[in-house]
């Protein structure tokens, strides 16, 4: 028997999304009307429809209101530190590629303090799903300007209004190397659920810029309605597999957002590129079975003594 | 100074192959039956600039570089002198000679490459030669190498010449060359080696008495550095995941393990920064692999965050800190022992960690294994701190030493069967962080295991992992985490690696740690031979602090001198803080010029403290008990 029988047990069963709900405490501490509820709901729905066993899923989060996602979701969870969810999620996937690894955090967490990790995780194309709760503001620390806040955004730390251009998450993601890039919004849980499902099944780094309203600190924020799903609209035409076409569509969506037009949907999908661990494996630089599995077997372990003549 | 040992220094420019040549020569000496110890000195520059490696070879085991040396092979810095034009680094071109003369012992030998070096440019050369009774051999090694087609074989020529001068057979050197090269290159090198060797008998008159000692090992030896010790220790504990970001001198461990990982089915990751590196190691460890990361001072500073998270989430994490002179980027290629406080105190809150400071390659191996064992048994971060000196110094170790059992055990991880028996919440969530457990450790589960799901969080949490600010839970969790260190201390006491050497009855004591221990041991042996009575405690377990051992040592002497390579007396401060002892009986010997101690410096300082010499001449600073550091 495998040491990780929650993973790929082969047993087919229907998974009720309530399996992902902790039966006793904690009650979410998010504010009423917060977009984060929408992410939680969409994620539970997606995982249930994909028939994921909660114990084969590891959700790694950063710090912020968004970082509490896995406190309200029953699965394996690692609530880490501000901005660092990705390096931890990456390693988890490398140590056990059979595990379903999902990382999540806010726009401050992911595009600010964790920006460097975002760029590199995308570049490496790890097979994980990354959900960024984009509410254009720091929620948990009470409303300061975030990397996606629009220029001119006033907060207690930028009382005269931000003089910075906002980050363009979709374009940044594409140039960094993500192989799946999408944007969805908490106000549409159905689209969100479908996009999460697609991201989770995609073999490579899937980045979802998830628009979440923060009624507490971002009173001016558009509630991301009405929004347009670019896949459903005849006005927009994007060839998902083509970088240039995707890039143009992203620019359009990013320009439009701050003018009140919310474009969502899939923006880019590269199905040909190998996920990072597969790429490594092809180079003979990655084990053929999960590292994690090995520690539970009684196999032979190499010793330094066996290599000393070669390396000493 | 005696000449019953060969201390061979090869000097030249960085990038001229000094490192590989010296390693091969050291190996040859080792295979010839000698004990060897190497010391590397290099500038923070990739090519050119003065660099040297010293090999001390003796028929007795050697623990330090010794004082000075007795054979100089000055090769010339090919990057300082542009062979086609005149010198373009000015004065630097004679550095392989001029920079090294201060430490050359009386009666020593100088061989220099007259193809690249000109003794007329060295100040007072002839006078100094005369005064010190040095034996000088000028030989155009460059030309000799060129004759066989490749100027770069100057090094080989120098080795051949050396061998003839010290009475060493060429067979071991040839054997190593055959292992490392083949074809035309091998033939050319063998020819140069032989020509240079023969040249001595044909054209030079030899009357010095620097000779290679004869020795014999009764078993096969291997040449390993402190970094190899750490890497092999990690490997034998089942470490199969290493993540890092290059920084001198940590890069040594990182590279050795990276080379090994594909062979042993492991994973090595070079990542974007040190925060990520430590976070990856933790992520892999959380997911059921034995993992390690590390860095040097500046990079380790970035690891402070993941270090704290590992402690709070009780995720095993092994880190290596390879110290170099600071603050900030300091002197990248020079050793110092000034990150002790950094390693002990970095990260916020009441945080704890295990800290080991091994003193030689064997201890590096052993302490790394223990660091893994403790980290995984007790779910706590463990740090192995060492320095640039130990990182790059090679020593012979009997090969059989490494013939050890591997330990791929994940420590306090429960199987799925065991998980089923352990406490869960009503909703089925595993009590990963139970309050009352034996030894402060609650068993952990690995993602993917049935019946083990829980939340790991850096916030304070209740037994199931949920964020909690409940005061009773907080106290219970803190107490349990604190308890681990006490349990570990008891564990360690039985098989401590801290050793006392010297005269048991002495009332003058020295304490040192890490890379300086061997040097202090040698100094102590000399002092006791000369009639002074001293003893030495070599500390390699820094945290949990071995109270009983240190207290017993300190109380057994009237005065303690803590010898360390920094300017602020960090180890001394740590000992005094832990023991709650005042200044009255503690003194410090400090050195922070970028070079490790030589035994003579320690001898001199102790004699000064004991009143037998008036002045100290070296670049050390002696702080007498009662004085402020
Ligand atoms: C290293 C570090 N710096 C700062 C903080 C304080 N902090 C906590 S959450 C947060 C901002 C979160 O904003 P965002 O990522 O946008 O998430 P949101 O709360 O809006 O979901 C900050 C700055 C921290 N916890 N750690
Ligand atoms: S502060 Fe904003 S982001 Fe945080 S919970 Fe409240 S509404 Fe949501």
JSON list of C-alpha atoms in Angstrom, two decimals, chain B residues 203-408:
[
{"chain": "B", "resi": 203, "resn": "UNK", "atom": "CA", "xyz": [71.68, 21.48, -13.20]},
{"chain": "B", "resi": 204, "resn": "UNK", "atom": "CA", "xyz": [71.10, 22.38, -9.59]},
{"chain": "B", "resi": 205, "resn": "UNK", "atom": "CA", "xyz": [73.05, 21.99, -6.45]},
{"chain": "B", "resi": 206, "resn": "UNK", "atom": "CA", "xyz": [70.87, 20.96, -3.49]},
{"chain": "B", "resi": 207, "resn": "UNK", "atom": "CA", "xyz": [72.00, 21.62, 0.05]},
{"chain": "B", "resi": 208, "resn": "UNK", "atom": "CA", "xyz": [68.86, 22.55, 2.03]},
{"chain": "B", "resi": 209, "resn": "UNK", "atom": "CA", "xyz": [67.31, 20.13, 4.49]},
{"chain": "B", "resi": 210, "resn": "UNK", "atom": "CA", "xyz": [63.61, 20.51, 3.74]},
{"chain": "B", "resi": 211, "resn": "UNK", "atom": "CA", "xyz": [62.54, 16.95, 3.00]},
{"chain": "B", "resi": 212, "resn": "UNK", "atom": "CA", "xyz": [59.29, 15.17, 2.67]},
{"chain": "B", "resi": 213, "resn": "UNK", "atom": "CA", "xyz": [58.89, 13.10, 5.83]},
{"chain": "B", "resi": 214, "resn": "UNK", "atom": "CA", "xyz": [58.25, 9.42, 5.54]},
{"chain": "B", "resi": 215, "resn": "UNK", "atom": "CA", "xyz": [54.97, 8.19, 6.85]},
{"chain": "B", "resi": 216, "resn": "UNK", "atom": "CA", "xyz": [52.67, 5.30, 6.48]},
{"chain": "B", "resi": 217, "resn": "UNK", "atom": "CA", "xyz": [48.95, 5.00, 6.95]},
{"chain": "B", "resi": 218, "resn": "UNK", "atom": "CA", "xyz": [47.70, 1.60, 7.85]},
{"chain": "B", "resi": 219, "resn": "UNK", "atom": "CA", "xyz": [44.58, 2.12, 5.80]},
{"chain": "B", "resi": 220, "resn": "UNK", "atom": "CA", "xyz": [43.25, 3.92, 2.77]},
{"chain": "B", "resi": 221, "resn": "UNK", "atom": "CA", "xyz": [42.67, 7.63, 3.19]},
{"chain": "B", "resi": 222, "resn": "UNK", "atom": "CA", "xyz": [40.51, 10.19, 1.39]},
{"chain": "B", "resi": 223, "resn": "UNK", "atom": "CA", "xyz": [41.03, 13.91, 1.13]},
{"chain": "B", "resi": 224, "resn": "UNK", "atom": "CA", "xyz": [37.97, 15.82, 2.30]},
{"chain": "B", "resi": 225, "resn": "UNK", "atom": "CA", "xyz": [37.09, 19.38, 3.26]},
{"chain": "B", "resi": 226, "resn": "UNK", "atom": "CA", "xyz": [34.64, 20.60, 5.89]},
{"chain": "B", "resi": 227, "resn": "UNK", "atom": "CA", "xyz": [32.14, 21.18, 3.10]},
{"chain": "B", "resi": 228, "resn": "UNK", "atom": "CA", "xyz": [32.50, 17.58, 1.98]},
{"chain": "B", "resi": 229, "resn": "UNK", "atom": "CA", "xyz": [31.94, 16.51, 5.57]},
{"chain": "B", "resi": 230, "resn": "UNK", "atom": "CA", "xyz": [28.67, 18.42, 5.70]},
{"chain": "B", "resi": 231, "resn": "UNK", "atom": "CA", "xyz": [27.54, 17.19, 2.30]},
{"chain": "B", "resi": 232, "resn": "UNK", "atom": "CA", "xyz": [28.31, 13.54, 3.07]},
{"chain": "B", "resi": 233, "resn": "UNK", "atom": "CA", "xyz": [26.69, 13.78, 6.49]},
{"chain": "B", "resi": 234, "resn": "UNK", "atom": "CA", "xyz": [23.53, 15.15, 4.92]},
{"chain": "B", "resi": 235, "resn": "UNK", "atom": "CA", "xyz": [23.52, 12.45, 2.27]},
{"chain": "B", "resi": 236, "resn": "UNK", "atom": "CA", "xyz": [23.89, 9.67, 4.83]},
{"chain": "B", "resi": 237, "resn": "UNK", "atom": "CA", "xyz": [20.97, 11.06, 6.79]},
{"chain": "B", "resi": 238, "resn": "UNK", "atom": "CA", "xyz": [18.83, 10.66, 3.70]},
{"chain": "B", "resi": 239, "resn": "UNK", "atom": "CA", "xyz": [18.88, 14.30, 2.58]},
{"chain": "B", "resi": 240, "resn": "UNK", "atom": "CA", "xyz": [17.59, 14.20, -0.97]},
{"chain": "B", "resi": 241, "resn": "UNK", "atom": "CA", "xyz": [16.54, 17.79, -1.49]},
{"chain": "B", "resi": 242, "resn": "UNK", "atom": "CA", "xyz": [18.83, 20.77, -1.51]},
{"chain": "B", "resi": 243, "resn": "UNK", "atom": "CA", "xyz": [17.88, 24.32, -2.38]},
{"chain": "B", "resi": 244, "resn": "UNK", "atom": "CA", "xyz": [20.23, 27.25, -2.49]},
{"chain": "B", "resi": 245, "resn": "UNK", "atom": "CA", "xyz": [21.46, 30.46, -3.94]},
{"chain": "B", "resi": 246, "resn": "UNK", "atom": "CA", "xyz": [25.19, 30.87, -4.52]},
{"chain": "B", "resi": 247, "resn": "UNK", "atom": "CA", "xyz": [27.21, 32.78, -1.97]},
{"chain": "B", "resi": 248, "resn": "UNK", "atom": "CA", "xyz": [30.83, 32.19, -1.02]},
{"chain": "B", "resi": 249, "resn": "UNK", "atom": "CA", "xyz": [31.71, 30.02, 0.85]},
{"chain": "B", "resi": 250, "resn": "UNK", "atom": "CA", "xyz": [28.37, 28.19, 1.21]},
{"chain": "B", "resi": 251, "resn": "UNK", "atom": "CA", "xyz": [28.54, 27.45, -2.51]},
{"chain": "B", "resi": 252, "resn": "UNK", "atom": "CA", "xyz": [30.96, 24.61, -1.75]},
{"chain": "B", "resi": 253, "resn": "UNK", "atom": "CA", "xyz": [28.35, 22.51, 0.06]},
{"chain": "B", "resi": 254, "resn": "UNK", "atom": "CA", "xyz": [25.71, 23.46, -2.46]},
{"chain": "B", "resi": 255, "resn": "UNK", "atom": "CA", "xyz": [27.86, 22.34, -5.38]},
{"chain": "B", "resi": 256, "resn": "UNK", "atom": "CA", "xyz": [29.00, 19.08, -3.83]},
{"chain": "B", "resi": 257, "resn": "UNK", "atom": "CA", "xyz": [25.44, 18.04, -3.06]},
{"chain": "B", "resi": 258, "resn": "UNK", "atom": "CA", "xyz": [24.14, 19.23, -6.42]},
{"chain": "B", "resi": 259, "resn": "UNK", "atom": "CA", "xyz": [26.67, 16.98, -8.10]},
{"chain": "B", "resi": 260, "resn": "UNK", "atom": "CA", "xyz": [25.58, 14.02, -6.04]},
{"chain": "B", "resi": 261, "resn": "UNK", "atom": "CA", "xyz": [21.81, 14.45, -6.23]},
{"chain": "B", "resi": 262, "resn": "UNK", "atom": "CA", "xyz": [21.14, 12.96, -9.67]},
{"chain": "B", "resi": 263, "resn": "UNK", "atom": "CA", "xyz": [23.11, 9.85, -8.66]},
{"chain": "B", "resi": 264, "resn": "UNK", "atom": "CA", "xyz": [21.07, 9.28, -5.55]},
{"chain": "B", "resi": 265, "resn": "UNK", "atom": "CA", "xyz": [17.67, 10.18, -6.95]},
{"chain": "B", "resi": 266, "resn": "UNK", "atom": "CA", "xyz": [17.52, 13.51, -5.20]},
{"chain": "B", "resi": 267, "resn": "UNK", "atom": "CA", "xyz": [16.64, 17.05, -6.21]},
{"chain": "B", "resi": 268, "resn": "UNK", "atom": "CA", "xyz": [18.79, 20.16, -6.25]},
{"chain": "B", "resi": 269, "resn": "UNK", "atom": "CA", "xyz": [17.30, 23.56, -6.90]},
{"chain": "B", "resi": 270, "resn": "UNK", "atom": "CA", "xyz": [19.08, 26.82, -7.50]},
{"chain": "B", "resi": 271, "resn": "UNK", "atom": "CA", "xyz": [16.42, 29.41, -6.79]},
{"chain": "B", "resi": 272, "resn": "UNK", "atom": "CA", "xyz": [15.88, 33.17, -6.93]},
{"chain": "B", "resi": 273, "resn": "UNK", "atom": "CA", "xyz": [17.08, 34.13, -3.47]},
{"chain": "B", "resi": 274, "resn": "UNK", "atom": "CA", "xyz": [17.78, 32.82, 0.00]},
{"chain": "B", "resi": 275, "resn": "UNK", "atom": "CA", "xyz": [14.27, 33.41, 1.30]},
{"chain": "B", "resi": 276, "resn": "UNK", "atom": "CA", "xyz": [13.07, 31.08, -1.40]},
{"chain": "B", "resi": 277, "resn": "UNK", "atom": "CA", "xyz": [15.90, 28.63, -0.77]},
{"chain": "B", "resi": 278, "resn": "UNK", "atom": "CA", "xyz": [15.02, 28.11, 2.88]},
{"chain": "B", "resi": 279, "resn": "UNK", "atom": "CA", "xyz": [11.32, 28.16, 2.07]},
{"chain": "B", "resi": 280, "resn": "UNK", "atom": "CA", "xyz": [11.80, 25.42, -0.51]},
{"chain": "B", "resi": 281, "resn": "UNK", "atom": "CA", "xyz": [13.73, 23.29, 1.92]},
{"chain": "B", "resi": 282, "resn": "UNK", "atom": "CA", "xyz": [10.89, 23.72, 4.39]},
{"chain": "B", "resi": 283, "resn": "UNK", "atom": "CA", "xyz": [8.26, 22.98, 1.76]},
{"chain": "B", "resi": 284, "resn": "UNK", "atom": "CA", "xyz": [10.01, 19.76, 0.79]},
{"chain": "B", "resi": 285, "resn": "UNK", "atom": "CA", "xyz": [10.43, 18.79, 4.41]},
{"chain": "B", "resi": 286, "resn": "UNK", "atom": "CA", "xyz": [6.76, 19.47, 5.12]},
{"chain": "B", "resi": 287, "resn": "UNK", "atom": "CA", "xyz": [5.86, 17.21, 2.22]},
{"chain": "B", "resi": 288, "resn": "UNK", "atom": "CA", "xyz": [7.93, 14.27, 3.42]},
{"chain": "B", "resi": 289, "resn": "UNK", "atom": "CA", "xyz": [11.49, 14.64, 2.18]},
{"chain": "B", "resi": 290, "resn": "UNK", "atom": "CA", "xyz": [14.64, 15.29, 4.11]},
{"chain": "B", "resi": 291, "resn": "UNK", "atom": "CA", "xyz": [15.87, 18.64, 2.94]},
{"chain": "B", "resi": 292, "resn": "UNK", "atom": "CA", "xyz": [18.55, 21.21, 3.54]},
{"chain": "B", "resi": 293, "resn": "UNK", "atom": "CA", "xyz": [19.46, 24.72, 2.58]},
{"chain": "B", "resi": 294, "resn": "UNK", "atom": "CA", "xyz": [22.11, 27.17, 3.65]},
{"chain": "B", "resi": 295, "resn": "UNK", "atom": "CA", "xyz": [24.04, 30.29, 2.93]},
{"chain": "B", "resi": 296, "resn": "UNK", "atom": "CA", "xyz": [26.66, 32.65, 4.25]},
{"chain": "B", "resi": 297, "resn": "UNK", "atom": "CA", "xyz": [26.00, 35.68, 6.50]},
{"chain": "B", "resi": 298, "resn": "UNK", "atom": "CA", "xyz": [24.19, 37.97, 4.07]},
{"chain": "B", "resi": 299, "resn": "UNK", "atom": "CA", "xyz": [22.08, 35.23, 2.55]},
{"chain": "B", "resi": 300, "resn": "UNK", "atom": "CA", "xyz": [21.38, 33.70, 5.90]},
{"chain": "B", "resi": 301, "resn": "UNK", "atom": "CA", "xyz": [19.95, 37.06, 6.97]},
{"chain": "B", "resi": 302, "resn": "UNK", "atom": "CA", "xyz": [17.23, 36.51, 4.39]},
{"chain": "B", "resi": 303, "resn": "UNK", "atom": "CA", "xyz": [16.49, 33.09, 5.83]},
{"chain": "B", "resi": 304, "resn": "UNK", "atom": "CA", "xyz": [15.45, 34.54, 9.13]},
{"chain": "B", "resi": 305, "resn": "UNK", "atom": "CA", "xyz": [11.79, 34.57, 8.00]},
{"chain": "B", "resi": 306, "resn": "UNK", "atom": "CA", "xyz": [11.45, 30.94, 6.90]},
{"chain": "B", "resi": 307, "resn": "UNK", "atom": "CA", "xyz": [13.49, 29.92, 9.93]},
{"chain": "B", "resi": 308, "resn": "UNK", "atom": "CA", "xyz": [10.84, 31.36, 12.24]},
{"chain": "B", "resi": 309, "resn": "UNK", "atom": "CA", "xyz": [8.06, 29.80, 10.22]},
{"chain": "B", "resi": 310, "resn": "UNK", "atom": "CA", "xyz": [9.72, 26.41, 10.50]},
{"chain": "B", "resi": 311, "resn": "UNK", "atom": "CA", "xyz": [9.86, 26.77, 14.23]},
{"chain": "B", "resi": 312, "resn": "UNK", "atom": "CA", "xyz": [6.25, 27.86, 14.57]},
{"chain": "B", "resi": 313, "resn": "UNK", "atom": "CA", "xyz": [4.90, 25.19, 12.22]},
{"chain": "B", "resi": 314, "resn": "UNK", "atom": "CA", "xyz": [7.29, 22.63, 13.71]},
{"chain": "B", "resi": 315, "resn": "UNK", "atom": "CA", "xyz": [8.63, 21.71, 10.32]},
{"chain": "B", "resi": 316, "resn": "UNK", "atom": "CA", "xyz": [12.08, 20.11, 10.39]},
{"chain": "B", "resi": 317, "resn": "UNK", "atom": "CA", "xyz": [14.59, 22.39, 8.70]},
{"chain": "B", "resi": 318, "resn": "UNK", "atom": "CA", "xyz": [18.36, 22.00, 8.43]},
{"chain": "B", "resi": 319, "resn": "UNK", "atom": "CA", "xyz": [20.38, 25.05, 7.46]},
{"chain": "B", "resi": 320, "resn": "UNK", "atom": "CA", "xyz": [24.09, 25.58, 6.98]},
{"chain": "B", "resi": 321, "resn": "UNK", "atom": "CA", "xyz": [25.71, 28.92, 7.73]},
{"chain": "B", "resi": 322, "resn": "UNK", "atom": "CA", "xyz": [29.19, 29.31, 6.35]},
{"chain": "B", "resi": 323, "resn": "UNK", "atom": "CA", "xyz": [30.65, 32.42, 7.96]},
{"chain": "B", "resi": 324, "resn": "UNK", "atom": "CA", "xyz": [32.86, 34.93, 6.24]},
{"chain": "B", "resi": 325, "resn": "UNK", "atom": "CA", "xyz": [34.09, 38.30, 7.40]},
{"chain": "B", "resi": 326, "resn": "UNK", "atom": "CA", "xyz": [31.28, 40.88, 7.69]},
{"chain": "B", "resi": 327, "resn": "UNK", "atom": "CA", "xyz": [29.34, 43.07, 8.28]},
{"chain": "B", "resi": 328, "resn": "UNK", "atom": "CA", "xyz": [27.39, 43.13, 5.05]},
{"chain": "B", "resi": 329, "resn": "UNK", "atom": "CA", "xyz": [29.37, 41.61, 2.21]},
{"chain": "B", "resi": 330, "resn": "UNK", "atom": "CA", "xyz": [32.52, 42.17, 4.28]},
{"chain": "B", "resi": 331, "resn": "UNK", "atom": "CA", "xyz": [35.43, 40.19, 2.94]},
{"chain": "B", "resi": 332, "resn": "UNK", "atom": "CA", "xyz": [33.89, 37.51, 0.74]},
{"chain": "B", "resi": 333, "resn": "UNK", "atom": "CA", "xyz": [36.83, 35.14, 0.73]},
{"chain": "B", "resi": 334, "resn": "UNK", "atom": "CA", "xyz": [38.09, 35.60, 4.29]},
{"chain": "B", "resi": 335, "resn": "UNK", "atom": "CA", "xyz": [37.03, 33.64, 7.32]},
{"chain": "B", "resi": 336, "resn": "UNK", "atom": "CA", "xyz": [35.58, 35.07, 10.50]},
{"chain": "B", "resi": 337, "resn": "UNK", "atom": "CA", "xyz": [33.53, 33.66, 13.34]},
{"chain": "B", "resi": 338, "resn": "UNK", "atom": "CA", "xyz": [31.30, 36.67, 13.71]},
{"chain": "B", "resi": 339, "resn": "UNK", "atom": "CA", "xyz": [27.89, 35.27, 12.80]},
{"chain": "B", "resi": 340, "resn": "UNK", "atom": "CA", "xyz": [27.38, 33.36, 16.02]},
{"chain": "B", "resi": 341, "resn": "UNK", "atom": "CA", "xyz": [24.96, 35.86, 17.45]},
{"chain": "B", "resi": 342, "resn": "UNK", "atom": "CA", "xyz": [23.29, 36.21, 14.07]},
{"chain": "B", "resi": 343, "resn": "UNK", "atom": "CA", "xyz": [22.68, 32.48, 13.94]},
{"chain": "B", "resi": 344, "resn": "UNK", "atom": "CA", "xyz": [21.57, 32.28, 17.57]},
{"chain": "B", "resi": 345, "resn": "UNK", "atom": "CA", "xyz": [19.20, 35.20, 17.63]},
{"chain": "B", "resi": 346, "resn": "UNK", "atom": "CA", "xyz": [17.89, 35.86, 14.14]},
{"chain": "B", "resi": 347, "resn": "UNK", "atom": "CA", "xyz": [14.10, 35.65, 13.73]},
{"chain": "B", "resi": 348, "resn": "UNK", "atom": "CA", "xyz": [11.41, 37.20, 15.86]},
{"chain": "B", "resi": 349, "resn": "UNK", "atom": "CA", "xyz": [9.74, 36.00, 19.01]},
{"chain": "B", "resi": 350, "resn": "UNK", "atom": "CA", "xyz": [10.88, 33.46, 21.55]},
{"chain": "B", "resi": 351, "resn": "UNK", "atom": "CA", "xyz": [12.39, 31.27, 18.93]},
{"chain": "B", "resi": 352, "resn": "UNK", "atom": "CA", "xyz": [14.63, 28.28, 19.37]},
{"chain": "B", "resi": 353, "resn": "UNK", "atom": "CA", "xyz": [16.98, 26.28, 17.27]},
{"chain": "B", "resi": 354, "resn": "UNK", "atom": "CA", "xyz": [19.73, 23.76, 17.54]},
{"chain": "B", "resi": 355, "resn": "UNK", "atom": "CA", "xyz": [23.17, 25.14, 16.63]},
{"chain": "B", "resi": 356, "resn": "UNK", "atom": "CA", "xyz": [26.27, 23.05, 16.02]},
{"chain": "B", "resi": 357, "resn": "UNK", "atom": "CA", "xyz": [29.74, 24.40, 15.24]},
{"chain": "B", "resi": 358, "resn": "UNK", "atom": "CA", "xyz": [31.91, 21.53, 14.03]},
{"chain": "B", "resi": 359, "resn": "UNK", "atom": "CA", "xyz": [35.66, 21.94, 14.02]},
{"chain": "B", "resi": 360, "resn": "UNK", "atom": "CA", "xyz": [36.96, 19.61, 11.33]},
{"chain": "B", "resi": 361, "resn": "UNK", "atom": "CA", "xyz": [35.68, 17.56, 8.39]},
{"chain": "B", "resi": 362, "resn": "UNK", "atom": "CA", "xyz": [34.87, 14.56, 10.60]},
{"chain": "B", "resi": 363, "resn": "UNK", "atom": "CA", "xyz": [32.88, 16.68, 12.99]},
{"chain": "B", "resi": 364, "resn": "UNK", "atom": "CA", "xyz": [31.23, 18.42, 10.07]},
{"chain": "B", "resi": 365, "resn": "UNK", "atom": "CA", "xyz": [29.99, 15.01, 9.01]},
{"chain": "B", "resi": 366, "resn": "UNK", "atom": "CA", "xyz": [28.88, 13.93, 12.45]},
{"chain": "B", "resi": 367, "resn": "UNK", "atom": "CA", "xyz": [27.28, 17.19, 13.48]},
{"chain": "B", "resi": 368, "resn": "UNK", "atom": "CA", "xyz": [25.37, 17.45, 10.24]},
{"chain": "B", "resi": 369, "resn": "UNK", "atom": "CA", "xyz": [23.97, 13.98, 10.82]},
{"chain": "B", "resi": 370, "resn": "UNK", "atom": "CA", "xyz": [22.95, 14.97, 14.33]},
{"chain": "B", "resi": 371, "resn": "UNK", "atom": "CA", "xyz": [21.45, 18.21, 13.06]},
{"chain": "B", "resi": 372, "resn": "UNK", "atom": "CA", "xyz": [19.22, 16.16, 10.77]},
{"chain": "B", "resi": 373, "resn": "UNK", "atom": "CA", "xyz": [18.33, 13.68, 13.46]},
{"chain": "B", "resi": 374, "resn": "UNK", "atom": "CA", "xyz": [17.35, 16.37, 15.93]},
{"chain": "B", "resi": 375, "resn": "UNK", "atom": "CA", "xyz": [15.52, 18.47, 13.35]},
{"chain": "B", "resi": 376, "resn": "UNK", "atom": "CA", "xyz": [13.42, 15.50, 12.24]},
{"chain": "B", "resi": 377, "resn": "UNK", "atom": "CA", "xyz": [12.92, 13.90, 15.64]},
{"chain": "B", "resi": 378, "resn": "UNK", "atom": "CA", "xyz": [12.03, 17.15, 17.35]},
{"chain": "B", "resi": 379, "resn": "UNK", "atom": "CA", "xyz": [10.56, 19.15, 14.46]},
{"chain": "B", "resi": 380, "resn": "UNK", "atom": "CA", "xyz": [12.81, 22.10, 15.05]},
{"chain": "B", "resi": 381, "resn": "UNK", "atom": "CA", "xyz": [15.28, 24.07, 12.90]},
{"chain": "B", "resi": 382, "resn": "UNK", "atom": "CA", "xyz": [18.88, 22.96, 13.23]},
{"chain": "B", "resi": 383, "resn": "UNK", "atom": "CA", "xyz": [21.82, 25.02, 12.02]},
{"chain": "B", "resi": 384, "resn": "UNK", "atom": "CA", "xyz": [25.34, 23.91, 11.28]},
{"chain": "B", "resi": 385, "resn": "UNK", "atom": "CA", "xyz": [27.60, 26.93, 11.49]},
{"chain": "B", "resi": 386, "resn": "UNK", "atom": "CA", "xyz": [31.14, 26.83, 10.18]},
{"chain": "B", "resi": 387, "resn": "UNK", "atom": "CA", "xyz": [33.34, 29.16, 8.19]},
{"chain": "B", "resi": 388, "resn": "UNK", "atom": "CA", "xyz": [35.31, 29.90, 5.06]},
{"chain": "B", "resi": 389, "resn": "UNK", "atom": "CA", "xyz": [38.43, 28.32, 6.56]},
{"chain": "B", "resi": 390, "resn": "UNK", "atom": "CA", "xyz": [36.90, 24.96, 7.31]},
{"chain": "B", "resi": 391, "resn": "UNK", "atom": "CA", "xyz": [34.86, 25.06, 4.16]},
{"chain": "B", "resi": 392, "resn": "UNK", "atom": "CA", "xyz": [37.89, 24.95, 1.90]},
{"chain": "B", "resi": 393, "resn": "UNK", "atom": "CA", "xyz": [40.50, 23.20, 3.97]},
{"chain": "B", "resi": 394, "resn": "UNK", "atom": "CA", "xyz": [41.22, 19.60, 3.14]},
{"chain": "B", "resi": 395, "resn": "UNK", "atom": "CA", "xyz": [42.41, 16.87, 5.40]},
{"chain": "B", "resi": 396, "resn": "UNK", "atom": "CA", "xyz": [42.99, 13.18, 5.11]},
{"chain": "B", "resi": 397, "resn": "UNK", "atom": "CA", "xyz": [40.37, 10.99, 6.74]},
{"chain": "B", "resi": 398, "resn": "UNK", "atom": "CA", "xyz": [40.44, 7.19, 6.74]},
{"chain": "B", "resi": 399, "resn": "UNK", "atom": "CA", "xyz": [38.07, 6.09, 4.03]},
{"chain": "B", "resi": 400, "resn": "UNK", "atom": "CA", "xyz": [36.55, 3.54, 6.36]},
{"chain": "B", "resi": 401, "resn": "UNK", "atom": "CA", "xyz": [35.23, 6.38, 8.51]},
{"chain": "B", "resi": 402, "resn": "UNK", "atom": "CA", "xyz": [32.52, 6.98, 5.93]},
{"chain": "B", "resi": 403, "resn": "UNK", "atom": "CA", "xyz": [31.50, 3.35, 5.87]},
{"chain": "B", "resi": 404, "resn": "UNK", "atom": "CA", "xyz": [28.40, 4.08, 7.93]},
{"chain": "B", "resi": 405, "resn": "UNK", "atom": "CA", "xyz": [24.76, 3.14, 8.02]},
{"chain": "B", "resi": 406, "resn": "UNK", "atom": "CA", "xyz": [22.40, 5.54, 6.29]},
{"chain": "B", "resi": 407, "resn": "UNK", "atom": "CA", "xyz": [19.48, 6.92, 8.25]},
{"chain": "B", "resi": 408, "resn": "UNK", "atom": "CA", "xyz": [16.63, 7.86, 5.94]}
]
